[in-house]
Amino acid sequence: MTFQLRPYQKEAVSSVIQHFRNSDDPALVVLPTGAGKSLVISELGRIARGRVLVLAHVKELVEQNHAKYESYELKASIFSAGLGRKEASEQVVFGSIQSVVRNLDQFDDNNFTLLVIDECHRVSLEKTSSYHKVIGHLQALNPGLKILGLTATPYRLGMGWLYQRYLPDDKKGTQRTTEKRFFKSCIYELPLSYMIKNGYLTPATLVDAPVVFYDFSLLSRDRFGRYSEADLNKLLKGKGRATQQIITQVLKESEDRKSVMIFASTVDHAREIMGYLPESESALIIGDTATQDRDNLIQAFKAQKIKYLVNVSVLTTGFDAPHVDLIAILRPTESVSLYQQIVGRGLRLADDKKDCLVMDFAGNRYNLFSPEIGSPKPDSKSVPVTVPCPACGHENSFWGIVDSDGDLVEHYGRRCQGIEEFEGEIVQCDFRYRFKECQECGAENDIAARKCHQCSKALIDPDKKLRDALNLKDCMVLRCSGMTLESDAKGNTSRIKITYYDEDGAAVNEFFRLDTPAQQGAFYHHFGKHALINRAEPFRAKSVDAVISQRKKFRKPDFVVAQKEKHYWSVIDKLFDYEGNYRKAYEAE
Ligand SMILES: [Zn+2]
Ligand SMILES: [Zn+2]
């Protein structure tokens, strides 16, 4: 029997062929859980002319991929000690990384042309890792070896994006990171939303108003966006009976449900949760659970002998029990991807399953259809927003804040992420939403840059600017907490009066006239260019009234430096997007 590939599986396969026709760069394909990765692997193995090695990190996956391939009525070898088979004679070999790396002499064949790595988020840049030993060995035999990675989770906390750029068609795409990565390009990515909309996964039904919430938003996070276990435990203990109330609600909602997964914050938290669940129907899996116990518990859960499965950070990926129809989230989810992975545990299709109920008690407010932004959420108010680039038209996904009408109030994007082929090279669009201007040549640089990318001169450190101003007798530094724009009449013309306030209400003013094109240009140069929330939108300051009526489009600076003239203070510098050691003003309400 042969399998019919779904349309997107065909697309994925042809993207791979297309990419390797032109390049030897390792490439990555992202398919959500349930998308049928093993079928894509089978098809690639079937059509490959040379030999193919398919690696996975657990025997279950080796077995599953192999079984799918053989269901095409084709033969393939299995090389996995865990499965009791160490064969490598067929054209296609399915192996476990641990067994293959220990027996490289059995892969002394320069006919291997394709290496497929399943769950490839385990491949690091570490040259001494098992994966790199295998890669190095096969590359030495065949320098033209093609390497394809497959994963459902291309973004992970602490590691960030697994690949540098998303380049689905070789010409245009999105820059994800400029840091080094083993996989340069992701050549095909299927979003979870596609799977749900096309009926390949079950829709999720969100329970809108859980009785009680944990509010993790006030806890501080490390630079990867993670919370500490001690902080979490402290917060959870301080919530009194909240966990008990939450579990009572979960139990009530689960009356008509088959199978429930509960994601707890910490081990202590999970143990408390277990205390409120019916003992005979519940199990707990944590990082320390012995492999054999874990396997037994998962088997019992899949056989529906256990209804409630509580876990702490262990079953977010790779775990697959299709009958799960209630997901209860009692932990903070630090990224959109992680949220999608957790909810994804309940979206597999199963008989008589119409939807999966999702109860989020951590107020994560993520959306299953949101794109991954690639950085920790800056604050609890932020949501993913789409910001088009005025230079290249690329639709950027950034964190941002929207008002009640859904209009953009502010976003945190710095530079357009669009990439395009230019004279045979892939280059990133140069447009910057936030920038630090070079005092020497006027070039726009990233706000964290220390050296100008155009003239290489050192950029003045904002802390030095502030320190210098604070040391000058006739200077004042205003920690700006608020700003107003008004029309101010002077003689028979009007001008714009901008007032900057500090936290105590002290204020300095700045005035701009807009009668001539030169004055309009100066307004843009000294204020608009830096203060416009959305530089992507064209803006002309033609008249005072026009600017005043659009004052919501401007944001305040973080610091204002003013110098004392005879009778007034004159603004000499404004610092936007400040990142440094001085505290910024508390947000004025
Ligand atoms: Zn652009
Ligand atoms: Zn410069």
Coordinates of C-alpha atoms and ligand atoms in Angstrom, one line a residue:
M1 CA 0.0 0.0 0.0
T2 CA 1.2 3.5 -0.7
F3 CA 0.4 6.6 1.2
Q4 CA -1.1 9.7 -0.3
L5 CA 0.8 12.7 0.9
R6 CA -1.3 15.7 2.2
P7 CA -0.8 18.9 0.2
Y8 CA 1.5 20.5 2.7
Q9 CA 3.6 17.3 3.0
K10 CA 4.1 17.5 -0.7
E11 CA 5.1 21.1 -0.4
A12 CA 7.6 20.3 2.4
V13 CA 9.1 17.6 0.2
S14 CA 9.5 19.8 -2.8
S15 CA 11.0 22.6 -0.7
V16 CA 13.6 20.2 0.5
I17 CA 14.4 19.0 -3.0
Q18 CA 14.5 22.6 -4.3
H19 CA 16.8 23.8 -1.5
F20 CA 19.4 20.9 -1.8
R21 CA 19.5 21.3 -5.6
N22 CA 21.2 24.7 -5.0
S23 CA 22.9 24.4 -1.7
D24 CA 24.7 22.1 0.8
D25 CA 23.7 24.3 3.8
P26 CA 21.9 22.3 6.5
A27 CA 18.2 23.1 6.3
L28 CA 15.3 22.8 8.6
V29 CA 11.6 22.0 8.2
V30 CA 9.1 22.8 10.9
L31 CA 6.0 20.7 11.1
P32 CA 3.7 20.8 14.2
T33 CA 3.0 17.6 16.1
G34 CA 0.4 15.7 14.2
A35 CA 1.5 16.9 10.8
G36 CA 2.9 13.5 9.8
K37 CA 6.7 14.2 9.9
S38 CA 7.4 10.4 9.4
L39 CA 5.5 10.5 6.1
V40 CA 7.7 13.4 4.8
I41 CA 10.8 11.4 5.9
S42 CA 9.5 8.3 4.1
E43 CA 8.9 10.2 0.9
L44 CA 12.4 11.7 1.0
G45 CA 13.9 8.3 1.6
R46 CA 11.9 6.8 -1.2
I47 CA 12.9 9.3 -3.8
A48 CA 16.5 9.8 -2.7
R49 CA 19.1 8.4 -5.2
G50 CA 21.9 7.9 -2.6
R51 CA 21.8 6.4 0.8
V52 CA 19.8 8.0 3.6
L53 CA 20.4 7.9 7.3
V54 CA 17.6 9.0 9.5
L55 CA 18.5 9.8 13.1
A56 CA 16.3 10.1 16.2
H57 CA 17.2 10.4 19.9
V58 CA 14.7 7.8 21.2
K59 CA 14.0 4.3 20.1
E60 CA 10.2 4.9 19.9
L61 CA 10.8 7.5 17.2
V62 CA 13.3 5.3 15.3
E63 CA 10.7 2.5 15.3
Q64 CA 7.8 4.8 14.3
N65 CA 9.7 6.4 11.4
H66 CA 10.9 3.0 10.2
A67 CA 7.4 1.5 10.4
K68 CA 6.0 4.3 8.4
Y69 CA 8.6 3.8 5.7
E70 CA 8.0 0.1 5.5
S71 CA 4.3 0.7 5.1
Y72 CA 5.2 1.9 1.7
E73 CA 6.2 -1.7 1.0
L74 CA 9.9 -0.7 1.1
K75 CA 12.7 -2.1 3.1
A76 CA 14.9 -0.2 5.5
S77 CA 17.4 -1.1 8.1
I78 CA 17.2 -0.3 11.8
F79 CA 20.3 0.6 13.8
S80 CA 19.3 0.9 17.4
A81 CA 20.6 -1.1 20.4
G82 CA 17.4 -0.3 22.2
L83 CA 15.4 -2.1 19.6
G84 CA 17.9 -5.0 19.5
R85 CA 18.8 -4.4 15.8
K86 CA 22.0 -3.1 14.4
E87 CA 21.6 -3.3 10.7
A88 CA 22.9 -0.9 8.1
S89 CA 22.8 -2.7 4.8
E90 CA 19.6 -1.2 3.2
Q91 CA 19.7 2.0 1.2
V92 CA 17.8 3.7 4.0
V93 CA 18.8 3.3 7.6
F94 CA 16.8 4.4 10.7
G95 CA 19.1 4.8 13.6
S96 CA 19.3 6.1 17.2
I97 CA 22.0 8.7 17.6
Q98 CA 23.5 6.8 20.6
S99 CA 23.9 3.6 18.7
V100 CA 25.1 5.1 15.5
V101 CA 27.8 7.3 17.2
R102 CA 29.2 4.3 19.0
N103 CA 29.5 2.3 15.7
L104 CA 30.6 4.7 13.1
D105 CA 32.8 2.0 11.5
Q106 CA 29.5 0.5 10.2
F107 CA 28.8 3.7 8.4
D108 CA 32.0 3.8 6.4
D109 CA 30.2 4.3 3.1
N110 CA 30.6 7.4 0.9
N111 CA 27.2 6.7 -0.6
F112 CA 25.3 8.5 2.2
T113 CA 24.0 11.6 0.5
L114 CA 21.2 12.6 2.9
L115 CA 21.2 12.8 6.7
V116 CA 17.8 13.5 8.3
I117 CA 17.7 14.5 11.9
D118 CA 14.4 14.1 13.6
E119 CA 13.6 16.3 16.6
C120 CA 16.6 18.3 15.5
H121 CA 16.3 21.0 18.3
R122 CA 18.7 18.7 20.1
V123 CA 21.5 19.6 17.7
S124 CA 23.7 22.3 19.2
L125 CA 26.8 24.0 18.0
E126 CA 28.9 21.9 20.4
K127 CA 31.5 20.2 18.1
T128 CA 32.0 17.3 20.5
S129 CA 28.3 16.3 20.7
S130 CA 27.1 12.9 19.3
Y131 CA 25.3 14.6 16.4
H132 CA 28.4 16.5 15.3
K133 CA 30.5 13.3 15.5
V134 CA 28.1 11.6 13.1
I135 CA 27.9 14.6 10.9
G136 CA 31.7 15.0 10.8
H137 CA 32.1 11.3 10.0
L138 CA 29.7 11.3 7.1
Q139 CA 30.9 14.7 5.7
A140 CA 34.5 13.4 5.7
L141 CA 33.3 10.6 3.4
N142 CA 31.0 12.8 1.3
P143 CA 31.7 16.5 1.5
G144 CA 28.4 17.2 -0.4
L145 CA 26.3 15.5 2.3
K146 CA 22.9 17.2 2.6
I147 CA 21.6 17.6 6.2
L148 CA 17.9 18.1 6.9
G149 CA 16.5 18.8 10.4
L150 CA 12.9 18.3 11.4
T151 CA 11.2 19.7 14.4
A152 CA 8.0 21.0 15.8
T153 CA 9.6 23.5 18.1
P154 CA 12.0 25.8 16.3
Y155 CA 12.1 28.3 19.2
R156 CA 13.1 27.4 22.7
L157 CA 13.7 29.4 25.8
G158 CA 17.3 29.9 26.6
M159 CA 18.3 28.8 23.1
G160 CA 16.2 31.1 21.1
W161 CA 15.6 30.4 17.4
L162 CA 17.2 27.2 16.1
Y163 CA 17.9 28.6 12.8
Q164 CA 19.1 32.0 11.5
R165 CA 16.5 32.8 8.8
Y166 CA 13.2 31.7 7.5
L167 CA 13.6 31.5 3.8
P168 CA 10.8 29.6 2.2
D169 CA 11.4 30.5 -1.4
D170 CA 15.1 31.2 -1.7
K171 CA 14.4 34.9 -2.5
K172 CA 12.5 36.5 0.4
G173 CA 12.1 35.7 4.0
T174 CA 12.6 36.7 7.7
Q175 CA 15.7 37.2 9.7
R176 CA 15.3 35.4 13.0
T177 CA 18.7 35.9 14.6
T178 CA 22.1 37.1 13.5
E179 CA 23.8 34.7 16.0
K180 CA 25.5 31.6 14.6
R181 CA 23.3 28.5 14.2
F182 CA 24.0 25.1 12.8
F183 CA 20.9 25.3 10.6
K184 CA 21.1 28.4 8.5
S185 CA 17.7 28.4 6.9
C186 CA 14.3 27.1 7.7
I187 CA 12.9 26.3 4.3
Y188 CA 9.4 25.2 5.2
E189 CA 7.2 26.0 8.2
L190 CA 3.6 25.0 8.8
P191 CA 1.8 26.9 11.5
L192 CA -0.4 25.2 14.0
S193 CA -3.3 27.3 12.8
Y194 CA -3.2 25.7 9.3
M195 CA -3.5 22.3 10.9
I196 CA -6.5 23.3 13.0
K197 CA -8.3 25.2 10.2
N198 CA -7.9 22.3 7.8
G199 CA -9.2 19.7 10.3
Y200 CA -5.9 17.9 10.8
L201 CA -6.0 18.9 14.5
T202 CA -8.9 19.3 16.9
P203 CA -9.9 22.9 17.7
A204 CA -9.2 24.3 21.2
T205 CA -12.0 25.7 23.3
L206 CA -10.8 28.3 25.8
V207 CA -12.5 28.5 29.2
D208 CA -12.9 32.2 29.4
A209 CA -13.2 33.1 33.0
P210 CA -11.5 30.7 35.4
V211 CA -12.5 31.4 39.0
V212 CA -8.9 32.1 40.2
F213 CA -5.7 33.2 38.6
Y214 CA -2.1 33.1 39.4
D215 CA -0.4 36.3 38.5
F216 CA 3.1 35.5 37.5
S217 CA 3.6 38.8 35.8
L218 CA 5.2 40.6 38.8
L219 CA 8.0 38.0 39.2
S220 CA 11.3 38.8 37.7
R221 CA 12.8 36.6 35.1
D222 CA 16.3 35.8 34.0
R223 CA 17.7 37.0 30.7
F224 CA 16.1 34.0 28.9
G225 CA 12.7 34.9 30.3
R226 CA 12.5 32.2 32.8
Y227 CA 11.3 32.3 36.4
S228 CA 13.1 30.9 39.4
E229 CA 11.6 27.9 41.2
A230 CA 12.0 29.6 44.6
D231 CA 10.1 32.7 43.4
L232 CA 7.4 30.5 42.0
N233 CA 7.0 28.5 45.2
K234 CA 6.9 31.7 47.2
L235 CA 4.1 33.2 45.0
L236 CA 2.1 29.9 45.0
K237 CA 2.3 29.5 48.8
G238 CA 1.1 33.1 49.2
K239 CA -2.0 32.3 47.2
G240 CA -3.6 30.3 50.1
R241 CA -6.4 28.1 48.8
A242 CA -6.1 29.2 45.2
T243 CA -4.7 25.9 43.9
Q244 CA -7.4 23.9 45.7
Q245 CA -10.1 26.1 44.1
I246 CA -8.5 25.8 40.7
I247 CA -8.4 22.0 40.9
T248 CA -12.0 21.9 42.0
Q249 CA -12.9 23.8 38.8
V250 CA -10.8 21.5 36.7
L251 CA -12.5 18.5 38.3
K252 CA -15.9 20.0 37.5
E253 CA -15.1 20.8 33.9
S254 CA -13.6 17.3 33.4
E255 CA -16.7 15.4 34.3
D256 CA -17.6 15.0 30.6
R257 CA -14.0 14.7 29.5
K258 CA -11.9 11.6 28.9
S259 CA -8.4 12.6 29.8
V260 CA -6.8 15.6 31.5
M261 CA -3.2 16.9 31.5
I262 CA -2.3 19.4 34.2
F263 CA 0.9 21.5 33.8
A264 CA 2.2 22.6 37.2
S265 CA 4.7 25.3 38.0
T266 CA 7.1 23.4 40.4
V267 CA 7.4 20.0 42.0
D268 CA 6.0 21.3 45.3
H269 CA 3.1 22.8 43.4
A270 CA 2.5 19.5 41.6
R271 CA 2.5 17.5 44.8
E272 CA -0.1 19.9 46.2
I273 CA -2.2 19.5 43.1
M274 CA -2.0 15.7 43.5
G275 CA -3.5 16.0 46.9
Y276 CA -6.7 17.4 45.5
L277 CA -7.2 14.9 42.7
P278 CA -8.8 11.4 43.1
E279 CA -5.8 9.2 44.0
S280 CA -6.6 6.1 42.0
E281 CA -7.1 8.1 38.8
S282 CA -4.1 10.4 39.0
A283 CA -0.4 10.3 38.3
L284 CA 2.5 12.7 38.6
I285 CA 5.6 12.8 36.3
I286 CA 8.5 15.1 37.1
G287 CA 12.1 15.3 35.8
D288 CA 13.2 12.9 38.5
T289 CA 10.7 10.2 37.8
A290 CA 12.6 7.0 36.9
T291 CA 12.3 6.0 33.2
Q292 CA 10.6 2.8 33.9
D293 CA 8.0 4.4 36.2
R294 CA 7.5 7.1 33.6
D295 CA 6.9 4.6 30.8
N296 CA 4.4 2.7 33.0
L297 CA 2.5 5.8 34.0
I298 CA 2.3 7.0 30.4
Q299 CA 1.1 3.6 29.3
A300 CA -1.6 3.6 31.9
F301 CA -2.6 7.1 30.9
K302 CA -2.7 6.2 27.2
A303 CA -4.8 3.1 28.1
Q304 CA -7.1 5.5 30.0
K305 CA -6.6 3.7 33.3
I306 CA -5.5 7.1 34.7
K307 CA -7.5 10.1 33.9
Y308 CA -5.4 12.9 35.4
L309 CA -1.7 13.3 34.5
V310 CA 0.2 16.1 36.3
N311 CA 3.6 17.1 35.1
V312 CA 6.3 19.7 35.7
S313 CA 8.1 20.7 32.4
V314 CA 8.5 17.2 31.1
L315 CA 5.6 16.5 28.8
T316 CA 5.6 19.7 26.7
T317 CA 7.1 18.0 23.6
G318 CA 7.1 14.6 22.0
F319 CA 4.4 13.3 24.3
D320 CA 1.4 12.0 22.4
A321 CA -1.9 10.7 23.8
P322 CA -4.6 11.6 21.2
H323 CA -7.6 11.2 23.6
V324 CA -6.4 14.1 25.8
D325 CA -9.3 16.6 25.7
L326 CA -8.6 18.9 28.6
I327 CA -5.4 20.9 29.2
A328 CA -5.1 22.8 32.4
I329 CA -2.2 25.3 32.6
L330 CA -1.2 26.2 36.1
R331 CA 2.2 27.5 35.2
P332 CA 3.6 30.6 33.5
T333 CA 4.3 30.0 29.8
E334 CA 7.2 32.2 28.8
S335 CA 6.8 32.1 25.1
V336 CA 4.2 31.8 22.4
S337 CA 5.9 28.6 21.2
L338 CA 5.8 27.0 24.6
Y339 CA 2.1 27.8 25.0
Q340 CA 1.4 26.2 21.6
Q341 CA 3.4 23.2 22.6
I342 CA 1.5 22.7 25.8
V343 CA -2.0 23.2 24.2
G344 CA -0.8 21.1 21.3
R345 CA -0.7 18.0 23.6
G346 CA -4.5 18.1 23.5
L347 CA -5.1 18.8 19.8
R348 CA -4.6 15.3 18.3
L349 CA -7.5 13.9 16.5
A350 CA -9.3 11.0 18.2
D351 CA -12.7 9.2 17.8
D352 CA -15.6 11.1 19.3
K353 CA -13.4 14.0 20.1
K354 CA -14.8 17.4 19.1
D355 CA -12.5 19.8 20.8
C356 CA -10.0 20.2 23.6
L357 CA -10.8 22.3 26.5
V358 CA -8.0 24.7 27.5
M359 CA -8.1 26.2 31.0
D360 CA -5.3 28.8 31.5
F361 CA -5.0 29.7 35.2
A362 CA -1.8 31.7 34.7
G363 CA -3.3 34.6 32.6
N364 CA -0.8 34.0 29.8
R365 CA -3.2 35.5 27.3
Y366 CA -1.5 33.9 24.4
N367 CA -3.3 32.9 21.2
L368 CA -2.8 29.6 19.5
F369 CA -2.6 31.5 16.2
S370 CA 0.0 34.0 17.2
P371 CA 3.4 34.0 15.6
E372 CA 6.4 33.4 17.8
I373 CA 8.1 36.8 18.4
G374 CA 11.4 35.5 19.4
S375 CA 12.0 37.4 22.6
P376 CA 10.5 37.3 26.1
K377 CA 7.3 39.3 26.4
P378 CA 8.4 42.7 27.7
D379 CA 5.4 43.2 30.0
S380 CA 2.0 41.8 30.7
K381 CA 0.2 44.3 28.5
S382 CA 2.1 43.3 25.3
V383 CA 0.6 41.3 22.5
P384 CA 2.1 40.2 19.2
V385 CA 1.5 42.9 16.5
T386 CA 2.1 43.0 12.8
V387 CA 4.1 46.0 11.6
P388 CA 4.7 46.4 7.9
C389 CA 8.0 47.9 6.7
P390 CA 7.8 51.1 4.7
A391 CA 11.0 50.3 2.9
C392 CA 10.5 46.7 1.8
G393 CA 6.9 45.8 2.7
H394 CA 7.9 43.0 5.0
E395 CA 5.3 42.1 7.6
N396 CA 7.2 42.2 10.9
S397 CA 5.9 40.4 14.0
F398 CA 6.9 42.3 17.2
W399 CA 5.7 42.7 20.7
G400 CA 3.5 45.7 21.0
I401 CA 0.7 47.4 22.8
V402 CA -2.7 48.1 21.3
D403 CA -5.6 50.2 22.5
S404 CA -9.2 49.1 23.0
D405 CA -9.9 49.6 19.3
G406 CA -7.0 47.4 18.4
D407 CA -4.9 50.3 17.1
L408 CA -1.2 50.2 17.7
V409 CA -0.1 52.3 20.6
E410 CA 3.6 51.2 20.7
H411 CA 5.8 48.4 19.5
Y412 CA 9.2 47.1 20.5
G413 CA 10.6 46.3 17.1
R414 CA 14.0 47.7 16.4
R415 CA 14.8 46.7 12.8
C416 CA 12.9 45.3 9.9
Q417 CA 13.4 41.5 9.8
G418 CA 12.8 41.2 6.1
I419 CA 15.5 39.5 4.1
E420 CA 15.9 39.5 0.3
E421 CA 18.3 38.2 -2.2
F422 CA 20.5 40.9 -3.6
E423 CA 23.2 40.2 -6.1
G424 CA 23.4 36.5 -5.1
E425 CA 23.6 37.4 -1.3
I426 CA 20.8 37.2 1.2
V427 CA 20.7 40.6 3.0
Q428 CA 18.6 42.1 5.7
C429 CA 16.5 45.2 5.1
D430 CA 18.2 48.2 6.7
F431 CA 15.1 50.0 7.9
R432 CA 15.1 50.7 11.7
Y433 CA 12.2 51.5 13.8
R434 CA 14.3 52.4 16.8
F435 CA 17.8 53.6 16.4
K436 CA 20.7 55.5 17.8
E437 CA 22.0 58.2 15.4
C438 CA 25.7 58.4 14.8
Q439 CA 27.0 61.8 15.9
E440 CA 29.7 61.7 13.2
C441 CA 27.9 60.6 10.0
G442 CA 24.2 60.5 10.9
A443 CA 23.8 56.8 10.2
E444 CA 21.2 54.9 12.1
N445 CA 22.5 52.2 14.4
D446 CA 20.9 49.6 16.6
I447 CA 20.1 51.1 20.0
A448 CA 22.5 48.7 21.7
A449 CA 25.3 49.3 19.2
R450 CA 28.6 50.7 20.5
K451 CA 30.2 51.4 17.1
C452 CA 28.7 53.0 14.1
H453 CA 28.1 50.3 11.4
Q454 CA 28.8 52.9 8.7
C455 CA 31.8 54.9 9.8
S456 CA 33.0 52.7 12.7
K457 CA 33.3 55.6 15.1
A458 CA 32.4 54.9 18.7
L459 CA 28.8 55.9 19.5
I460 CA 28.4 58.0 22.6
D461 CA 27.3 55.9 25.5
P462 CA 23.9 57.3 26.8
D463 CA 25.1 56.9 30.4
K464 CA 28.1 59.1 29.6
K465 CA 25.8 61.7 28.1
L466 CA 23.7 61.7 31.3
R467 CA 26.7 61.7 33.6
D468 CA 28.3 64.6 31.8
A469 CA 25.0 66.6 31.9
L470 CA 24.6 65.9 35.6
N471 CA 28.1 67.2 36.3
L472 CA 27.5 70.5 34.5
K473 CA 26.3 73.4 36.6
D474 CA 23.9 74.8 34.2
C475 CA 22.4 71.5 33.0
M476 CA 19.4 69.7 34.1
V477 CA 18.4 66.1 33.4
L478 CA 14.7 65.4 33.4
R479 CA 13.6 61.8 34.0
C480 CA 10.7 62.1 31.7
S481 CA 7.4 60.6 32.9
G482 CA 5.0 62.5 30.7
M483 CA 4.8 64.7 27.6
T484 CA 2.2 67.1 26.1
L485 CA 1.9 68.6 22.7
E486 CA 0.0 71.9 22.4
S487 CA -0.5 74.7 20.0
D488 CA 1.0 77.9 21.3
A489 CA 0.3 81.3 19.8
K490 CA 3.1 83.8 19.3
G491 CA 2.4 87.0 17.5
N492 CA 0.2 86.1 14.6
T493 CA 1.7 82.7 14.0
S494 CA 1.3 79.6 16.0
R495 CA 4.0 77.0 17.0
I496 CA 4.1 73.6 18.7
K497 CA 4.9 73.6 22.3
I498 CA 6.1 70.3 23.7
T499 CA 6.3 70.0 27.5
Y500 CA 8.3 67.3 29.1
Y501 CA 7.5 66.4 32.7
D502 CA 9.4 64.5 35.3
E503 CA 7.9 62.5 38.1
D504 CA 7.6 65.5 40.4
G505 CA 5.9 67.7 37.9
A506 CA 9.0 69.7 37.0
A507 CA 8.8 70.6 33.3
V508 CA 10.8 72.0 30.4
N509 CA 9.4 73.2 27.1
E510 CA 10.5 72.9 23.5
F511 CA 9.0 74.9 20.6
F512 CA 8.8 74.2 16.9
R513 CA 7.5 76.4 14.1
L514 CA 6.3 74.7 11.0
D515 CA 5.8 77.6 8.5
T516 CA 8.5 76.7 6.0
P517 CA 9.7 73.3 4.7
A518 CA 13.0 73.9 6.5
Q519 CA 11.2 74.3 9.8
Q520 CA 9.1 71.2 9.1
G521 CA 12.3 69.3 8.4
A522 CA 13.9 70.5 11.6
F523 CA 10.8 69.3 13.5
Y524 CA 11.1 65.9 12.0
H525 CA 14.9 65.7 12.5
H526 CA 14.9 66.9 16.1
F527 CA 11.7 65.3 17.3
G528 CA 9.5 63.3 14.9
K529 CA 12.1 60.9 13.7
H530 CA 12.8 59.7 17.2
A531 CA 9.4 60.2 18.7
L532 CA 7.1 58.7 16.1
I533 CA 5.7 55.4 17.5
N534 CA 5.3 54.0 14.1
R535 CA 7.9 55.2 11.7
A536 CA 6.5 52.8 9.2
E537 CA 3.7 55.2 8.5
P538 CA 4.4 58.2 6.3
F539 CA 4.3 61.4 8.3
R540 CA 4.5 65.0 7.2
A541 CA 4.3 67.9 9.7
K542 CA 2.6 70.4 7.4
S543 CA 0.9 72.6 10.1
V544 CA 0.7 73.0 13.8
D545 CA -2.9 71.8 13.8
A546 CA -2.1 68.7 11.8
V547 CA 0.6 67.7 14.3
I548 CA -1.6 68.5 17.3
S549 CA -4.4 66.4 16.0
Q550 CA -2.0 63.5 15.5
R551 CA -0.3 63.8 18.9
K552 CA -1.1 60.3 19.9
K553 CA 1.4 59.1 17.3
F554 CA 4.3 60.4 19.4
R555 CA 6.0 58.9 22.4
K556 CA 8.0 60.6 25.1
P557 CA 11.7 60.4 25.4
D558 CA 13.2 58.6 28.5
F559 CA 15.4 61.5 29.4
V560 CA 15.6 65.2 28.5
V561 CA 18.7 67.2 28.9
A562 CA 18.2 71.0 29.3
Q563 CA 20.6 73.8 29.6
K564 CA 20.0 77.1 31.5
E565 CA 19.8 80.1 29.3
K566 CA 19.2 83.5 30.8
H567 CA 15.6 83.2 31.7
Y568 CA 14.6 79.7 30.6
W569 CA 15.8 76.2 30.1
S570 CA 16.6 75.1 26.6
V571 CA 16.3 71.5 25.6
I572 CA 19.7 70.3 24.2
D573 CA 19.3 66.6 24.0
K574 CA 16.6 63.9 24.3
L575 CA 17.3 60.2 24.9
F576 CA 14.8 57.7 23.4
D577 CA 15.0 54.0 23.8
Y578 CA 17.4 54.4 26.7
E579 CA 19.2 51.3 27.9
G580 CA 21.6 51.9 30.7
N581 CA 22.2 52.1 34.4
Y582 CA 20.0 55.1 35.3
R583 CA 16.4 54.3 36.3
K584 CA 13.7 55.4 33.9
A585 CA 10.7 57.2 35.1
Y586 CA 7.7 55.3 36.4
E587 CA 4.9 55.3 33.9
A588 CA 2.6 58.3 34.6
E589 CA -1.1 57.1 34.7
Ligands
ZN1 ZN 12.1 46.2 5.4
ZN2 ZN 28.8 56.9 11.7

